[in-house]
């Protein structure tokens, strides 16, 4: 909550409540203009930001902890409404019920053990989200729902009966909770108990049921009864799973879909009459949502960028500029790498076979890998190969089809003294001319260090593909893809295609023995022998929309992401040689495509990822000498841009606006910050993006991707016309360095 927001004293809430009760008794026909839905006329209303809490679903067992996540609804009745992430969270038992206390920063928890706990939200002053205030010996654990305006508490049972309590100190939560009504029931209380969602603003009760929002006014309590009047429809045809009110004459809704890119969409409305304020406040918000609704609402100062707590320090800084272009790396015909044991020590004396994996990658039947050269690892495990001046015709064609960038695969294999087969597969890119370097993400991609891993097979001498559609939903890849939020961090190196691997998973345990330090010797039959070859067969293919970028627009700005003319994205590959998958180096896609996709100028407060359709393939390779299979492995890799029949050429991905705003700005390195003046713009058009973790899930494996920035692939922001500085900052470096990766907006 911004410091400019007034903490309303108890007397103001009492006045608003008494005023509506008088008005209700005199003129019930004037429901739409009731004082409860208007600002306090005695004192200027200063509430323009409303704490909004999301009781996020638990991802563990139902008896575990749930996260209470605080957002700030900035300007809920204005055209520039925004739900800012304050980055403030707390955990409570998943068995508890949590509800807000009527605009005073007080939250309540009804525990399974029969207590009601009051907390104060002190985050605006740098304190805790849940500062304990008082514990009441009240058992509300079986309640269907609990509504409060801070002073009156309505505890609904599932049969529609309601108990009513009064809080003697609504502003502190430290008073006495006294029961004044026991088990009352009316058509309104029954409707609220059976509603899809319900909430309370001052003395107005509102509820959502089957797409209709209704409201009624709570009348003065009299004996063991609950009286209401003026039941009326606020809106019909509401596409929402739940709704809430940040204050009078404002309602927000949340809708859910089966698509993690669109679910949890928040929309804002005014209620006098029902009018859309913002049809897309943000998406990806899931859980039970509640607002600490104030007694009145007003618009924020349009010249002030939203902030939480105290205004951020905006001193210093420089205007954003693109900076000079980095020197382009030199093209080269030489590719290099290093192979090591599992413990990182050199794997010396191993034959390295380098092939062109894009050749015949789309063939439906069995093919023989096209070898472009061989090398041997030195004492330090390194190897080097200089490509011939003239490549085989099929290899040259694959190179030309990929914008002059030649994707290669280097394979080393051997066995330990104990007879355990070991294998390593590396993906690399060669760029033999300057045009290819200029078109690439960051120049030649080789020189990787890759560990040998066990190449284990079953008793029948076969390594099996264990992927099954029935268990795909249990994989890390599926769980990450189905999460509406975008988790920080990259994907785990090791993944299972039918579940989630234990955190202490050790791929080097073979028959109970760790072979990571065992020396590896070359195969008995030299790999250079003409009797040996690698045979590849297709296993599966599918088109998957893959994250290739994102753009951000905060206060008074517009976001642009462009992806045109040619692919300029690399995606991680994955190899399986021991029953589980390990992520490897990336494969670069740089072929020309006749597309112009992205998004232009949504905002303010808009930040979304962007996806394009890419075809992925799974192949099975076997190294065979004189009819005997020496090694077997599977590989997942991207093939090409390919839109599905009647499918989108590109589409919006998940909402990433949680990376924007003042809370994130305050945490950003000052060296990475720059600002724009009104009407100016900035773009990242050089360097490469960050690696987008979870960019795609294929065959039960989650893989990352990154995109090169150039004149056809860029992230851009345009500042609006409001005065003041429009701040942006790079994630991984300064904006002019080419190393920012992506930039965010305050």
XYZ file of C-alpha atoms in Angstrom:
746
model
C 0.000 0.000 0.000
C 1.403 3.375 -0.935
C 2.193 5.742 1.888
C -0.110 8.352 0.389
C -3.075 6.124 1.131
C -4.836 7.218 4.290
C -5.344 4.676 7.062
C -9.035 5.239 7.732
C -9.972 5.518 11.413
C -12.718 3.400 12.897
C -15.022 6.438 13.091
C -15.077 6.739 9.300
C -16.189 3.141 8.840
C -18.799 3.591 11.555
C -20.098 6.728 9.857
C -20.346 4.972 6.489
C -22.155 2.036 8.047
C -24.661 4.185 9.968
C -25.286 6.360 6.936
C -26.256 3.444 4.772
C -28.537 2.026 7.454
C -30.413 5.338 7.675
C -30.647 5.592 3.929
C -31.860 2.023 3.720
C -34.688 2.680 6.139
C -35.852 5.825 4.350
C -35.383 5.144 0.643
C -34.767 1.516 -0.295
C -35.659 2.273 -3.914
C -32.413 4.283 -4.286
C -30.110 1.271 -4.074
C -27.895 2.282 -7.036
C -27.029 5.611 -5.374
C -26.719 4.442 -1.774
C -24.131 6.242 0.412
C -22.341 2.910 1.038
C -21.207 2.981 -2.566
C -19.957 6.573 -2.410
C -17.007 8.364 -0.907
C -17.159 9.767 2.607
C -18.345 13.325 2.004
C -17.019 14.686 5.330
C -13.395 13.843 4.619
C -11.507 13.783 1.353
C -11.120 10.214 0.122
C -7.459 9.361 -0.474
C -7.737 5.636 -1.111
C -6.326 5.041 -4.569
C -4.415 1.800 -3.928
C -5.927 -1.257 -2.300
C -4.005 -4.228 -0.885
C -5.140 -7.362 -2.651
C -4.120 -10.796 -1.399
C -3.903 -14.073 -3.274
C -4.164 -17.234 -1.177
C -2.191 -19.356 -3.604
C -2.963 -23.067 -4.050
C -0.652 -25.517 -2.350
C 1.637 -27.559 -4.585
C 2.287 -30.174 -1.909
C -0.061 -32.135 0.341
C -3.249 -30.512 1.520
C -1.982 -30.335 5.099
C 1.098 -28.341 4.103
C 1.613 -24.600 3.837
C -0.047 -22.179 1.442
C 1.441 -18.884 0.368
C -0.374 -15.604 0.940
C 0.902 -13.253 -1.776
C 0.308 -9.519 -1.571
C -0.461 -7.389 -4.625
C -1.512 -3.767 -4.811
C -4.507 -2.708 -6.881
C -3.405 0.727 -8.073
C -6.242 2.948 -9.272
C -9.013 0.301 -9.362
C -11.578 2.776 -10.698
C -9.218 4.501 -13.140
C -8.425 3.704 -16.754
C -4.839 2.904 -15.738
C -5.694 0.273 -13.146
C -2.885 -2.143 -12.397
C -2.325 -5.079 -10.082
C 1.252 -4.603 -8.877
C 3.239 -7.440 -7.360
C 4.689 -6.190 -4.067
C 6.882 -9.328 -3.804
C 5.618 -9.686 -0.215
C 4.558 -13.192 0.843
C 3.855 -15.224 3.966
C 2.942 -18.854 4.632
C 0.045 -20.273 6.630
C -1.379 -23.785 7.046
C -3.350 -24.919 4.017
C -6.143 -26.035 6.360
C -6.789 -22.455 7.546
C -9.269 -19.947 6.190
C -7.932 -16.453 5.486
C -9.950 -13.263 5.017
C -9.398 -9.498 5.059
C -10.660 -7.026 7.605
C -12.282 -4.053 5.883
C -9.659 -1.585 4.736
C -7.470 -1.312 7.814
C -4.633 -3.647 6.861
C -5.963 -6.325 9.224
C -6.117 -9.952 8.115
C -7.707 -12.870 9.923
C -6.981 -16.584 9.971
C -9.513 -19.176 11.112
C -7.469 -22.233 12.068
C -8.419 -25.882 11.949
C -7.629 -26.036 15.660
C -10.452 -23.691 16.615
C -8.835 -20.274 16.829
C -9.242 -16.977 14.996
C -5.971 -15.077 14.659
C -5.732 -11.391 13.783
C -2.681 -10.023 11.965
C -1.520 -6.573 10.898
C -0.010 -6.086 7.440
C 3.028 -3.909 8.152
C 4.784 -4.333 4.803
C 4.240 -0.734 3.678
C 6.448 0.338 6.578
C 9.015 -2.382 5.974
C 7.535 -4.859 8.454
C 5.967 -8.286 8.243
C 2.987 -9.221 6.103
C 1.491 -11.079 9.054
C 2.382 -9.318 12.293
C 0.450 -11.124 15.070
C -2.117 -8.942 16.847
C -4.466 -11.182 18.834
C -5.782 -14.743 19.024
C -9.483 -15.399 19.703
C -10.907 -18.666 21.053
C -13.472 -19.037 18.278
C -13.964 -22.134 16.172
C -14.856 -21.049 12.634
C -13.024 -23.937 10.967
C -16.209 -25.489 9.538
C -17.539 -22.247 8.050
C -18.468 -22.304 4.371
C -17.259 -18.707 4.041
C -16.575 -15.679 6.212
C -17.300 -12.089 5.162
C -16.379 -8.954 7.065
C -16.178 -5.206 6.702
C -13.911 -5.089 9.736
C -16.702 -4.318 12.164
C -19.299 -6.991 11.352
C -18.321 -10.636 10.743
C -20.715 -12.982 8.935
C -19.847 -16.650 9.415
C -21.834 -18.742 6.930
C -22.534 -22.448 7.296
C -23.039 -24.632 4.245
C -26.806 -24.828 4.949
C -27.159 -21.051 4.576
C -27.387 -20.193 8.262
C -25.150 -17.392 9.470
C -23.631 -16.373 12.797
C -22.845 -12.687 13.236
C -20.063 -11.210 15.347
C -18.988 -7.624 16.045
C -15.407 -6.429 16.399
C -15.010 -3.647 18.934
C -11.767 -2.391 17.337
C -11.933 -2.833 13.542
C -8.911 -0.628 12.876
C -6.531 -2.697 15.028
C -8.021 -6.202 15.165
C -7.187 -6.133 18.883
C -10.705 -5.669 20.231
C -13.411 -8.076 21.341
C -15.271 -10.351 18.934
C -18.789 -10.684 20.325
C -21.469 -12.906 18.836
C -24.701 -10.956 18.290
C -26.668 -13.328 16.013
C -26.842 -17.107 16.178
C -27.812 -19.324 13.211
C -30.017 -16.872 11.330
C -31.178 -17.749 7.823
C -32.822 -15.897 4.956
C -32.995 -16.239 1.168
C -29.992 -13.903 0.916
C -27.855 -15.828 3.406
C -28.748 -19.087 1.658
C -27.819 -17.563 -1.711
C -24.481 -16.328 -0.379
C -23.666 -19.701 1.172
C -24.362 -21.396 -2.165
C -22.631 -18.790 -4.328
C -19.512 -19.333 -6.405
C -17.949 -16.401 -4.559
C -19.038 -13.640 -2.176
C -17.569 -10.504 -0.618
C -18.508 -7.456 1.440
C -17.918 -3.716 0.958
C -18.968 -1.500 3.857
C -22.453 -2.876 4.552
C -23.087 -4.099 1.002
C -23.082 -7.845 0.395
C -22.249 -9.021 -3.125
C -22.062 -12.512 -4.568
C -21.382 -14.318 -7.840
C -23.420 -17.295 -8.987
C -23.508 -18.816 -12.479
C -22.264 -15.652 -14.168
C -24.602 -13.277 -12.301
C -23.407 -10.815 -9.646
C -26.053 -9.765 -7.126
C -25.975 -7.458 -4.137
C -28.017 -6.618 -1.040
C -27.573 -4.244 1.872
C -27.160 -5.497 5.425
C -29.680 -3.745 7.675
C -29.276 -2.968 11.411
C -29.032 -6.130 13.460
C -32.164 -6.845 15.472
C -32.350 -9.792 17.816
C -31.380 -13.124 16.354
C -32.041 -12.063 12.769
C -30.135 -10.829 9.747
C -32.101 -8.390 7.638
C -31.236 -7.219 4.126
C -32.985 -5.175 1.506
C -32.688 -4.157 -2.128
C -31.489 -7.457 -3.615
C -30.605 -6.645 -7.208
C -28.476 -7.813 -10.104
C -25.260 -5.880 -10.668
C -24.271 -7.752 -13.808
C -25.174 -10.813 -15.828
C -23.146 -12.928 -18.239
C -20.005 -12.520 -16.164
C -17.301 -14.929 -17.334
C -15.528 -15.434 -14.034
C -14.583 -18.101 -11.541
C -14.434 -15.581 -8.700
C -14.858 -11.868 -8.036
C -14.126 -9.288 -5.351
C -14.493 -5.552 -4.732
C -11.537 -3.260 -3.978
C -14.078 -0.689 -2.808
C -17.480 0.814 -3.565
C -18.574 0.940 -7.222
C -15.736 -1.328 -8.346
C -15.567 -5.068 -8.969
C -12.728 -7.206 -10.277
C -13.090 -10.707 -11.667
C -10.821 -13.647 -12.330
C -11.430 -16.209 -15.066
C -9.779 -19.591 -15.482
C -9.104 -21.618 -18.604
C -7.335 -24.853 -19.459
C -4.519 -22.854 -21.049
C -1.758 -21.813 -18.603
C -0.921 -18.877 -20.901
C -4.350 -17.316 -20.439
C -5.737 -18.609 -17.155
C -6.031 -16.416 -14.100
C -7.016 -13.369 -16.139
C -8.018 -10.356 -14.054
C -10.568 -7.851 -15.343
C -11.743 -4.618 -13.697
C -15.228 -3.076 -13.808
C -17.139 -0.144 -12.395
C -20.649 -0.859 -11.099
C -22.609 2.312 -11.534
C -23.497 1.304 -14.224
C -21.581 -1.918 -14.969
C -18.751 -0.881 -17.288
C -15.448 -2.465 -18.209
C -12.513 -0.475 -16.829
C -9.756 -2.820 -18.001
C -10.447 -6.113 -19.792
C -6.911 -7.403 -19.226
C -5.377 -6.120 -15.998
C -3.029 -9.116 -15.969
C -3.153 -12.893 -16.109
C -1.516 -15.823 -14.374
C -3.016 -15.006 -10.957
C -4.426 -18.179 -9.420
C -5.742 -18.886 -5.955
C -8.350 -17.322 -3.672
C -8.302 -13.557 -4.180
C -9.466 -11.010 -1.611
C -9.145 -7.250 -1.329
C -8.788 -5.225 1.845
C -11.555 -3.020 0.526
C -11.583 0.561 1.711
C -14.790 2.546 2.398
C -14.163 4.816 -0.601
C -12.056 5.017 -3.748
C -10.500 7.824 -5.736
C -8.189 8.092 -8.711
C -4.416 8.248 -8.197
C -2.348 11.175 -9.408
C -1.880 10.377 -13.135
C 1.591 11.958 -13.087
C 2.884 9.566 -10.421
C 4.170 6.131 -11.369
C 2.814 3.394 -9.102
C 4.941 2.421 -6.143
C 4.661 0.354 -2.982
C 5.573 1.636 0.473
C 7.740 4.688 -0.156
C 8.544 6.196 -3.558
C 11.665 4.588 -5.059
C 14.948 6.443 -5.303
C 15.078 7.850 -8.829
C 18.114 10.035 -8.425
C 20.894 9.867 -10.983
C 20.839 7.532 -13.933
C 21.291 8.216 -17.619
C 18.966 8.247 -20.566
C 18.753 4.838 -22.258
C 20.879 4.412 -25.377
C 21.631 1.350 -27.457
C 25.385 1.784 -27.330
C 27.970 0.792 -29.905
C 27.801 -2.594 -31.560
C 30.133 -5.237 -30.182
C 32.881 -6.436 -32.529
C 31.676 -9.453 -34.487
C 33.562 -12.681 -33.789
C 35.616 -14.121 -36.616
C 34.287 -17.037 -38.657
C 36.208 -20.291 -38.383
C 36.341 -23.747 -39.928
C 37.644 -25.193 -36.654
C 35.378 -26.647 -33.986
C 36.556 -27.657 -30.558
C 35.412 -29.230 -27.327
C 36.402 -31.149 -24.220
C 35.161 -34.475 -22.886
C 35.594 -35.350 -19.219
C 34.831 -38.096 -16.761
C 31.819 -37.706 -14.533
C 33.969 -36.091 -11.843
C 35.253 -33.455 -14.291
C 38.729 -34.950 -14.817
C 39.953 -35.272 -18.440
C 38.859 -38.185 -20.596
C 41.998 -38.714 -22.703
C 42.564 -40.857 -25.782
C 38.932 -41.153 -26.874
C 37.885 -41.067 -30.514
C 35.503 -38.189 -31.340
C 33.181 -38.581 -34.296
C 31.647 -35.386 -35.687
C 28.475 -35.652 -37.756
C 25.929 -33.303 -39.374
C 22.641 -34.098 -37.584
C 20.451 -31.924 -39.833
C 21.136 -34.170 -42.828
C 18.126 -36.465 -43.352
C 16.630 -35.313 -40.034
C 13.176 -35.299 -41.600
C 13.475 -38.732 -43.180
C 10.781 -41.159 -42.043
C 12.992 -44.245 -42.069
C 16.395 -45.390 -40.929
C 19.403 -43.312 -42.027
C 23.149 -43.421 -41.615
C 24.769 -40.476 -39.858
C 26.836 -38.255 -42.161
C 30.364 -38.004 -40.780
C 32.274 -34.772 -41.418
C 35.434 -35.648 -39.491
C 37.049 -37.319 -36.488
C 39.486 -36.350 -33.735
C 41.032 -37.790 -30.578
C 40.905 -36.249 -27.112
C 44.232 -35.006 -25.774
C 45.612 -35.516 -22.292
C 43.424 -32.670 -21.018
C 40.327 -34.113 -22.713
C 40.237 -31.438 -25.410
C 39.759 -32.119 -29.090
C 39.804 -30.052 -32.272
C 38.603 -30.573 -35.822
C 39.070 -28.362 -38.885
C 36.283 -28.843 -41.374
C 37.229 -29.496 -44.999
C 37.061 -26.623 -47.458
C 34.519 -28.565 -49.478
C 31.749 -30.184 -47.485
C 29.726 -33.174 -48.698
C 26.809 -31.974 -50.810
C 24.169 -32.982 -48.261
C 26.079 -31.234 -45.462
C 26.483 -28.068 -47.519
C 22.763 -28.088 -48.276
C 21.897 -28.403 -44.584
C 24.266 -25.524 -43.871
C 22.720 -23.331 -46.580
C 19.186 -24.150 -45.402
C 20.097 -22.923 -41.917
C 21.315 -19.485 -42.948
C 24.922 -20.627 -43.364
C 25.153 -21.998 -39.812
C 26.210 -25.642 -39.690
C 24.888 -27.604 -36.728
C 27.184 -30.443 -35.712
C 27.154 -33.323 -33.258
C 30.287 -34.684 -31.561
C 30.178 -38.138 -29.950
C 32.756 -39.840 -27.719
C 32.388 -43.258 -26.157
C 34.288 -45.925 -24.280
C 34.021 -48.181 -21.246
C 35.363 -48.327 -17.702
C 37.723 -51.055 -16.502
C 34.658 -52.593 -14.888
C 32.930 -52.839 -18.252
C 30.429 -49.981 -17.883
C 29.806 -48.330 -21.229
C 30.170 -44.527 -21.201
C 28.942 -41.982 -23.747
C 28.942 -38.232 -24.333
C 27.090 -36.271 -27.025
C 27.737 -32.588 -27.708
C 25.825 -30.181 -29.959
C 27.772 -27.315 -31.550
C 27.543 -24.808 -34.376
C 30.156 -23.906 -36.982
C 30.162 -20.624 -38.917
C 32.688 -20.539 -41.720
C 31.872 -17.137 -43.204
C 31.125 -13.681 -41.869
C 27.566 -13.648 -43.212
C 26.715 -16.645 -41.059
C 28.362 -15.060 -38.015
C 26.355 -11.885 -38.527
C 23.140 -13.905 -38.751
C 23.892 -15.964 -35.669
C 23.002 -15.340 -32.060
C 26.538 -14.880 -30.766
C 28.971 -16.304 -33.281
C 30.412 -19.844 -33.405
C 29.101 -22.020 -30.583
C 31.607 -24.701 -29.606
C 34.318 -25.286 -27.040
C 31.886 -26.916 -24.621
C 32.992 -29.239 -21.854
C 30.783 -32.352 -21.748
C 30.809 -35.190 -19.237
C 30.663 -38.855 -20.177
C 27.658 -40.604 -18.652
C 26.779 -44.292 -18.286
C 25.269 -45.852 -21.378
C 23.225 -48.492 -19.601
C 20.895 -50.962 -21.292
C 18.434 -53.585 -20.085
C 18.978 -57.350 -20.024
C 17.938 -57.621 -23.672
C 20.714 -55.259 -24.700
C 18.311 -52.436 -25.517
C 17.916 -48.881 -24.203
C 14.191 -48.171 -24.109
C 12.236 -45.012 -24.689
C 10.171 -44.704 -21.515
C 8.005 -41.748 -22.527
C 4.275 -42.416 -22.135
C 1.405 -39.990 -22.598
C -0.296 -41.448 -19.516
C 2.499 -40.263 -17.209
C 3.512 -37.066 -19.005
C 1.450 -34.907 -16.621
C 3.671 -36.090 -13.766
C 6.882 -34.793 -15.320
C 8.750 -31.649 -14.384
C 8.180 -30.422 -17.937
C 4.399 -30.694 -17.644
C 4.268 -29.134 -14.208
C 6.372 -26.174 -15.323
C 4.388 -25.702 -18.537
C 1.083 -25.844 -16.650
C 2.176 -23.271 -14.077
C 0.536 -19.935 -15.012
C 3.472 -18.113 -13.431
C 6.958 -18.092 -14.936
C 9.361 -19.554 -12.364
C 12.819 -18.071 -12.061
C 15.806 -20.148 -13.048
C 16.705 -22.650 -15.712
C 15.470 -26.185 -16.106
C 17.196 -28.993 -14.183
C 20.005 -30.673 -16.104
C 18.594 -34.137 -15.428
C 14.929 -34.928 -16.080
C 12.677 -37.962 -16.229
C 10.105 -38.319 -18.994
C 7.591 -40.010 -16.688
C 8.014 -38.293 -13.329
C 10.202 -35.970 -11.282
C 13.692 -37.062 -10.308
C 14.812 -36.909 -6.695
C 16.944 -33.921 -5.773
C 19.872 -36.242 -4.996
C 19.589 -38.192 -8.253
C 23.019 -39.569 -9.234
C 23.324 -40.695 -12.883
C 26.666 -42.359 -12.146
C 25.321 -45.081 -9.875
C 25.506 -48.371 -11.792
C 24.616 -51.524 -9.848
C 25.174 -49.584 -6.627
C 28.630 -48.298 -7.575
C 29.505 -44.693 -8.436
C 31.514 -44.758 -11.680
C 32.001 -41.002 -12.041
C 35.731 -41.242 -11.268
C 36.442 -44.462 -13.168
C 38.879 -44.145 -16.058
C 37.355 -44.635 -19.514
C 39.192 -46.399 -22.325
C 38.325 -46.388 -26.034
C 36.200 -49.171 -27.504
C 38.116 -52.282 -28.527
C 37.050 -51.799 -32.153
C 38.400 -48.462 -33.445
C 35.582 -46.082 -34.323
C 37.449 -45.091 -37.472
C 37.017 -48.615 -38.806
C 35.006 -48.792 -41.986
C 32.894 -51.519 -40.403
C 31.427 -49.057 -37.850
C 28.641 -46.531 -38.401
C 25.891 -44.704 -36.564
C 22.345 -45.592 -37.572
C 19.547 -43.193 -36.688
C 15.798 -43.890 -36.680
C 12.956 -41.424 -35.964
C 10.878 -41.962 -32.833
C 8.468 -39.020 -32.733
C 7.950 -35.471 -33.891
C 5.620 -32.685 -32.879
C 5.108 -28.947 -33.303
C 5.480 -27.040 -30.058
C 5.069 -23.313 -29.469
C 8.377 -22.120 -28.044
C 9.212 -18.963 -26.098
C 11.522 -16.786 -28.185
C 11.248 -13.477 -26.350
C 9.251 -11.098 -24.219
C 8.623 -7.381 -23.863
C 7.670 -5.207 -20.905
C 5.737 -1.974 -20.477
C 5.078 -0.497 -17.052
C 3.654 2.909 -16.255
C 2.687 5.068 -19.242
C 4.508 3.015 -21.861
C 3.928 0.520 -24.656
C 5.662 -2.797 -25.327
C 6.863 -4.166 -28.677
C 8.400 -7.521 -29.569
C 9.363 -8.250 -33.181
C 10.373 -11.570 -34.736
C 10.672 -11.332 -38.499
C 12.144 -12.746 -41.711
C 14.323 -15.532 -40.308
C 14.730 -17.751 -37.289
C 17.299 -16.482 -34.820
C 16.769 -18.800 -31.879
C 18.706 -21.613 -30.260
C 17.030 -24.322 -28.200
C 18.624 -26.745 -25.793
C 18.982 -30.363 -26.868
C 18.574 -33.381 -24.590
C 20.213 -36.818 -24.675
C 19.233 -40.060 -22.964
C 21.749 -42.871 -22.623
C 20.972 -44.218 -19.154
C 17.183 -44.100 -18.811
C 16.845 -40.378 -18.033
C 17.417 -37.226 -20.025
C 20.229 -34.740 -19.622
C 20.082 -31.271 -21.139
C 22.951 -30.447 -23.436
C 24.208 -27.604 -25.571
C 21.794 -25.691 -27.751
C 21.070 -26.057 -31.429
C 20.713 -22.891 -33.478
C 17.874 -22.340 -35.939
C 18.649 -19.627 -38.470
C 16.763 -20.530 -41.618
C 14.717 -17.989 -43.546
C 10.969 -17.923 -42.968
C 8.270 -15.751 -44.475
C 6.813 -14.509 -41.210
C 6.433 -11.220 -39.431
C 5.120 -11.895 -35.950
C 5.235 -10.409 -32.494
C 3.140 -7.781 -30.782
C 3.067 -4.021 -31.052
C 2.160 -1.328 -28.571
C 0.005 -2.928 -25.901
C 0.242 -1.136 -22.595
C 0.560 0.373 -20.137
C 1.163 -2.422 -17.647
C 1.630 -5.120 -20.235
C 4.339 -7.781 -20.278
C 4.004 -11.064 -22.093
C 6.255 -13.724 -23.481
C 6.029 -14.552 -27.170
C 6.046 -17.991 -28.822
C 6.577 -19.337 -32.309
C 5.839 -22.866 -33.566
C 8.884 -25.105 -33.957
C 8.957 -28.724 -35.009
C 10.848 -31.025 -32.643
C 12.044 -34.561 -33.260
C 13.094 -37.506 -31.124
C 15.591 -39.874 -32.693
C 17.251 -43.074 -31.604
C 20.901 -43.580 -32.599
C 22.955 -46.761 -32.410
C 26.671 -47.091 -33.009
C 27.132 -50.445 -34.715
C 30.370 -52.260 -35.521
C 30.284 -55.460 -37.616
C 26.616 -55.959 -36.758
C 27.139 -55.477 -33.021
C 25.508 -52.547 -31.184
C 28.173 -50.765 -29.133
C 26.185 -47.725 -27.933
C 22.582 -46.556 -27.973
C 21.163 -43.123 -27.211
C 18.116 -40.945 -27.821
C 18.141 -37.262 -28.655
C 15.565 -34.459 -28.550
C 16.247 -31.489 -30.791
C 14.519 -28.677 -32.686
C 14.226 -29.099 -36.448
C 12.668 -26.010 -38.025
C 9.992 -23.336 -37.788
C 6.698 -24.923 -38.771
C 3.195 -23.636 -38.180
C 0.592 -26.358 -37.613
C -2.306 -26.617 -40.086
C -4.684 -23.739 -39.382
C -2.438 -22.808 -36.442
C -1.059 -19.456 -35.412
C 2.221 -18.234 -36.909
C 3.066 -16.972 -33.439
C 1.172 -16.245 -30.247
C 1.342 -14.598 -26.857
C 2.749 -16.611 -23.993
C 2.553 -16.155 -20.243
C 2.202 -12.894 -18.350
C 5.604 -11.790 -17.008
C 4.600 -8.445 -15.520
C 5.640 -9.798 -12.107
C 9.171 -8.765 -13.168
C 8.131 -5.102 -13.537
C 7.099 -2.405 -11.083
C 8.648 -0.434 -8.262
C 9.410 -3.387 -5.978
C 11.548 -5.019 -8.659
C 13.068 -1.655 -9.599
C 14.207 -1.170 -6.008
C 15.959 -4.554 -6.108
C 17.661 -4.016 -9.466
C 21.359 -3.076 -9.736
C 21.603 0.704 -10.103
C 24.181 0.278 -12.845
C 21.592 -1.508 -14.980
C 19.011 1.303 -14.780
C 18.265 3.887 -17.432
C 15.325 6.112 -18.142
C 13.364 7.444 -21.091
C 11.836 10.861 -21.457
C 8.263 11.271 -22.617
C 7.677 10.101 -26.172
C 11.087 8.468 -26.569
C 11.792 4.793 -27.205
C 14.476 2.198 -26.599
C 15.151 -1.214 -28.110
C 17.430 -4.189 -27.607
C 18.630 -4.967 -31.128
C 22.041 -6.478 -30.463
C 23.430 -9.237 -28.299
C 21.261 -12.133 -27.216
C 18.345 -12.670 -24.922
C 18.445 -14.399 -21.587
C 17.860 -18.132 -21.692
C 14.127 -18.568 -21.204
C 13.804 -21.569 -18.903
C 10.882 -23.829 -19.712
C 10.680 -22.347 -23.207
C 9.276 -25.619 -24.541
C 8.261 -29.032 -23.277
C 8.631 -31.961 -25.672
C 8.557 -35.694 -25.083
C 8.323 -35.113 -21.331
C 11.388 -32.853 -21.165
C 11.544 -29.103 -20.512
C 14.164 -27.175 -22.480
C 15.360 -23.572 -22.543
C 15.795 -21.232 -25.504
C 17.379 -17.899 -26.327
C 17.078 -15.467 -29.213
C 19.563 -13.153 -30.863
C 18.648 -9.470 -31.071
C 19.089 -7.672 -34.377
C 17.084 -5.392 -36.676
C 14.530 -8.180 -37.240
C 14.405 -9.549 -33.706
C 14.092 -7.035 -30.900
C 12.467 -5.969 -27.673
C 11.283 -2.375 -27.647
C 9.498 0.106 -25.380
C 7.894 3.470 -26.157
C 7.383 5.989 -23.352
C 4.072 7.815 -23.199
C 3.418 11.511 -22.901
C 3.278 11.859 -19.124
C 5.967 13.938 -17.502
C 8.703 12.365 -15.457
C 11.211 9.617 -16.081
C 10.175 6.255 -17.492
C 12.624 3.814 -15.894
C 13.827 0.547 -17.417
C 16.634 -1.788 -16.387
C 18.536 -4.739 -17.823
C 18.390 -8.130 -16.165
C 21.985 -9.251 -16.730
C 23.799 -6.021 -17.536
C 23.587 -2.447 -18.662
C 21.251 -1.642 -21.524
C 24.024 -0.372 -23.778
C 26.359 -3.325 -23.229
C 24.525 -5.906 -25.327
C 24.472 -8.149 -22.247
C 21.178 -7.088 -20.680
C 19.384 -10.168 -22.015
C 15.987 -8.564 -21.454
C 14.837 -5.316 -19.862
C 12.045 -4.583 -17.439
C 9.918 -1.482 -16.875
C 8.874 0.394 -13.750
